[in-house]
């Protein structure tokens, strides 16, 4: 059983004759803020809201420093107002970031007890601006990961590099990825192999026209990222790829044959050599293959492939969803 809320000792005891209108309304809201999720990048966004226009940034930050004491508060990327990717936070007094879960949790916990201040702490990553200093550090870090003998560049978990201990750089942010590619193409134009494992990549459009910037690139590894459609891989379509690794992404099952058709030059896919029989099998007409696998006639199979930009795996996935929902007309099977 739940025990009744405690009353102040000065309150008179309640009895049957106490009018209901004299009872105080009791709030059963949360006594503690919700725990913030652990950031995959180790950075946390802190939005500060205050109800007084007379507050200054210096006064607010001194109060926050006292809140987390004896821990050290080292705010980064501080600026007035909210962030442009969160319209609901436009009225924030200021925004900053910390790269410590301990500090983020302490700010989150203490915000409930601080009058006239409200803190909104989340695991959202910083929106960095690339200036000349940032570009210099990025170039230096890329050069340190380059193997000139093998003409290979290993950017595995790039955001964890020691160079970013006090800075934030995630290739999952398109503008950071685009800047990195621009630097690579200018200082490593003969690059043969590029490794991008475990960077939480989803958007690959910064790689568009890569065949013009890195024409000799033959090996790409995208192991353990967040790519969920083969359409994203079309940015590499005009490269002379011989090796591609896209294991442990969010791609639909059975994507391998589609990938082999996209790159006739491919010799190794997902760490496994492509044998001749499999390459011949992959050359089967996709309309005929989809028709055989789904039971639909060639007309509807061709339409479904066209609607999915020729992506066989995506078309098959869409068919399964539509079929389960009963949205495919009977004439498609005639």
XYZ file of C-alpha atoms in Angstrom, residues 12-300:
289
model
C -3.990 20.405 12.432
C -5.103 16.776 12.175
C -7.791 16.079 9.654
C -11.142 14.810 10.888
C -14.560 14.062 9.437
C -15.715 17.621 10.053
C -12.909 19.185 7.997
C -14.470 20.757 4.877
C -13.145 19.245 1.651
C -12.431 22.724 0.327
C -9.795 23.183 3.022
C -7.762 20.185 1.850
C -4.578 21.136 0.009
C -4.162 19.762 -3.500
C -1.330 17.244 -3.510
C 0.942 16.874 -6.551
C 2.186 13.419 -7.401
C 4.639 14.628 -10.071
C 8.131 13.164 -10.357
C 10.405 13.958 -7.424
C 13.518 13.308 -9.497
C 14.283 14.058 -13.161
C 14.424 11.170 -15.596
C 17.863 9.707 -16.186
C 19.493 10.910 -19.363
C 20.513 8.204 -21.855
C 24.196 7.485 -22.326
C 25.451 9.257 -25.451
C 27.138 7.098 -28.079
C 29.563 9.980 -28.616
C 30.087 10.909 -24.967
C 28.747 14.467 -25.392
C 25.642 16.025 -23.819
C 23.601 19.112 -24.647
C 22.586 21.450 -21.818
C 19.901 24.065 -22.442
C 19.439 26.710 -19.752
C 16.079 28.417 -19.290
C 15.530 31.179 -16.730
C 12.511 33.259 -15.728
C 14.375 36.508 -15.107
C 15.483 38.885 -17.829
C 18.007 40.423 -15.456
C 20.116 37.267 -15.370
C 23.536 37.455 -17.004
C 25.515 34.615 -18.536
C 28.257 35.053 -15.945
C 25.845 34.875 -13.007
C 24.067 31.819 -14.407
C 27.319 29.961 -15.050
C 28.617 30.722 -11.550
C 25.479 29.134 -10.130
C 25.948 26.073 -12.327
C 29.601 25.759 -11.296
C 28.474 25.724 -7.656
C 25.829 23.113 -8.436
C 28.324 20.529 -9.686
C 31.103 21.355 -7.203
C 33.493 19.703 -6.325
C 33.307 18.363 -9.901
C 34.682 20.654 -12.583
C 32.286 22.123 -15.129
C 33.998 22.737 -18.487
C 31.289 23.964 -20.898
C 32.014 23.784 -24.630
C 30.403 25.377 -27.693
C 28.454 27.844 -25.530
C 26.182 30.320 -27.269
C 23.032 32.316 -26.451
C 19.648 30.831 -27.301
C 18.742 27.293 -28.333
C 19.879 25.063 -31.203
C 18.486 25.287 -34.726
C 17.708 21.545 -34.831
C 15.285 21.872 -31.880
C 12.597 24.526 -32.595
C 10.925 23.856 -29.224
C 14.055 25.117 -27.457
C 14.295 28.448 -29.255
C 13.509 30.321 -26.008
C 16.499 28.908 -24.135
C 18.679 31.490 -22.378
C 21.856 29.742 -23.508
C 23.194 26.399 -24.735
C 26.421 24.566 -24.000
C 27.832 21.027 -24.103
C 29.781 18.800 -21.740
C 31.710 15.617 -22.570
C 31.147 13.906 -19.234
C 28.178 11.764 -18.229
C 28.931 12.479 -14.559
C 28.669 16.245 -15.072
C 25.607 15.924 -17.321
C 23.838 13.747 -14.736
C 24.741 16.130 -11.918
C 23.337 19.095 -13.833
C 20.228 17.088 -14.627
C 19.758 16.122 -10.975
C 20.425 19.557 -9.499
C 18.174 21.392 -11.924
C 15.119 20.399 -9.855
C 16.375 22.251 -6.785
C 17.652 25.431 -8.428
C 15.077 28.276 -8.248
C 14.414 30.412 -11.326
C 16.540 28.112 -13.492
C 15.491 25.132 -15.547
C 18.034 22.880 -17.250
C 17.197 20.540 -20.110
C 19.952 17.938 -20.478
C 20.000 15.438 -23.356
C 22.375 13.171 -25.272
C 22.159 15.239 -28.464
C 25.482 15.946 -30.159
C 27.010 19.394 -30.745
C 26.383 21.222 -33.994
C 29.956 22.295 -34.671
C 30.950 25.101 -36.996
C 33.951 24.371 -39.180
C 36.367 27.297 -39.092
C 40.021 27.471 -40.125
C 41.260 26.160 -36.760
C 38.865 23.211 -36.801
C 39.799 22.446 -40.410
C 43.514 22.437 -39.479
C 42.928 19.935 -36.646
C 40.814 17.746 -38.931
C 43.527 17.716 -41.591
C 46.203 16.851 -39.023
C 44.130 13.959 -37.644
C 43.389 12.558 -41.107
C 47.077 12.634 -42.055
C 47.968 10.780 -38.846
C 45.640 7.912 -39.853
C 46.952 7.593 -43.401
C 49.224 4.707 -44.398
C 51.183 6.069 -47.352
C 52.816 2.695 -48.079
C 49.463 0.938 -48.558
C 47.697 4.116 -49.708
C 44.968 3.356 -47.176
C 43.075 5.515 -44.697
C 41.550 4.020 -41.536
C 38.805 6.209 -40.020
C 37.326 3.536 -37.745
C 35.476 5.191 -34.827
C 36.890 8.532 -35.875
C 34.986 10.400 -33.161
C 36.993 8.575 -30.455
C 40.366 9.749 -31.761
C 42.626 11.277 -29.114
C 42.640 14.500 -31.134
C 38.967 15.023 -30.253
C 39.307 14.680 -26.480
C 38.187 18.300 -25.987
C 36.560 18.763 -29.392
C 33.679 17.061 -31.161
C 33.953 15.549 -34.625
C 31.488 12.941 -35.872
C 31.485 11.817 -39.492
C 27.782 11.094 -39.023
C 27.271 14.850 -39.314
C 27.091 15.434 -43.091
C 29.021 18.717 -43.056
C 31.874 17.116 -41.076
C 31.955 14.149 -43.457
C 31.947 16.444 -46.482
C 34.836 18.476 -45.079
C 36.815 15.315 -44.308
C 36.323 14.015 -47.873
C 37.409 17.353 -49.331
C 40.617 17.260 -47.296
C 41.295 13.614 -48.184
C 40.851 14.241 -51.908
C 43.279 17.172 -51.773
C 46.098 15.498 -49.809
C 45.545 11.811 -50.722
C 44.311 11.835 -54.352
C 45.772 8.357 -55.013
C 43.908 6.700 -52.130
C 43.198 2.993 -52.730
C 41.456 1.885 -49.535
C 39.072 3.697 -47.178
C 37.839 2.245 -43.896
C 34.823 3.915 -42.231
C 33.771 1.257 -39.719
C 31.689 2.057 -36.612
C 30.962 5.728 -37.277
C 27.122 5.552 -37.071
C 26.931 6.612 -40.728
C 23.483 6.796 -42.280
C 23.686 9.618 -44.824
C 26.319 9.035 -47.527
C 25.399 11.901 -49.868
C 28.608 13.829 -49.015
C 30.373 11.137 -51.092
C 28.595 12.185 -54.298
C 30.983 12.487 -57.300
C 33.640 10.647 -55.304
C 34.858 9.017 -58.537
C 36.056 12.464 -59.650
C 37.867 13.240 -56.404
C 39.290 9.779 -55.608
C 39.321 7.961 -58.973
C 41.634 5.155 -57.794
C 39.595 4.144 -54.748
C 39.030 0.370 -54.926
C 38.273 -0.806 -51.383
C 35.638 0.623 -49.024
C 34.646 -0.748 -45.637
C 31.430 0.478 -43.982
C 31.209 -2.249 -41.370
C 28.903 -1.613 -38.407
C 27.142 1.584 -39.462
C 23.468 2.606 -39.747
C 22.924 2.399 -43.520
C 19.384 1.155 -44.158
C 18.993 1.300 -47.941
C 21.099 0.300 -50.948
C 20.170 3.606 -52.567
C 22.754 5.234 -50.317
C 25.490 3.123 -51.889
C 24.792 4.564 -55.334
C 27.216 7.398 -54.519
C 29.987 4.797 -55.048
C 28.493 3.323 -58.217
C 31.044 4.793 -60.642
C 34.104 3.792 -58.627
C 36.203 0.815 -59.800
C 35.473 -1.072 -56.577
C 37.017 -4.508 -56.103
C 36.207 -4.869 -52.394
C 33.231 -3.683 -50.333
C 32.239 -4.521 -46.771
C 28.768 -3.463 -45.589
C 28.129 -6.101 -42.931
C 26.211 -5.273 -39.755
C 24.253 -2.354 -41.146
C 20.449 -2.045 -41.287
C 20.106 -3.316 -44.858
C 17.313 -5.758 -45.776
C 18.295 -9.388 -46.136
C 19.295 -10.649 -49.570
C 21.038 -7.466 -50.681
C 24.191 -9.235 -51.881
C 23.088 -10.007 -55.460
C 21.939 -6.422 -55.977
C 25.348 -5.174 -54.854
C 27.137 -7.571 -57.220
C 25.044 -6.258 -60.123
C 25.900 -2.671 -59.184
C 29.659 -3.383 -59.318
C 30.691 -5.918 -61.991
C 34.307 -5.246 -60.941
C 33.679 -6.402 -57.360
C 35.825 -9.370 -56.272
C 35.230 -9.444 -52.512
C 31.929 -8.647 -50.774
C 31.629 -8.609 -46.985
C 35.005 -10.314 -46.626
C 34.091 -13.225 -48.937
C 35.385 -13.738 -52.507
C 32.647 -13.674 -55.153
C 32.643 -16.969 -57.041
C 31.705 -17.065 -60.704
C 28.478 -19.020 -60.214
C 27.140 -16.413 -57.849
C 27.985 -13.619 -60.276
C 26.116 -15.425 -63.085
C 23.133 -15.937 -60.786
C 23.125 -12.261 -59.939
C 22.771 -11.421 -63.637
C 19.215 -12.820 -63.734
C 16.665 -10.242 -64.862
C 15.406 -8.576 -61.629
C 11.848 -8.325 -63.010
C 11.795 -12.058 -63.709
C 13.365 -12.800 -60.340
C 10.852 -10.636 -58.432
C 7.981 -12.168 -60.377
C 9.146 -15.701 -59.521
C 9.674 -14.914 -55.845
C 6.423 -13.012 -55.240
C 4.036 -14.633 -57.719
C 3.181 -11.256 -59.248
C 2.997 -10.904 -63.001
C 5.872 -9.123 -64.827
C 3.891 -5.887 -65.273
C 3.357 -5.347 -61.547
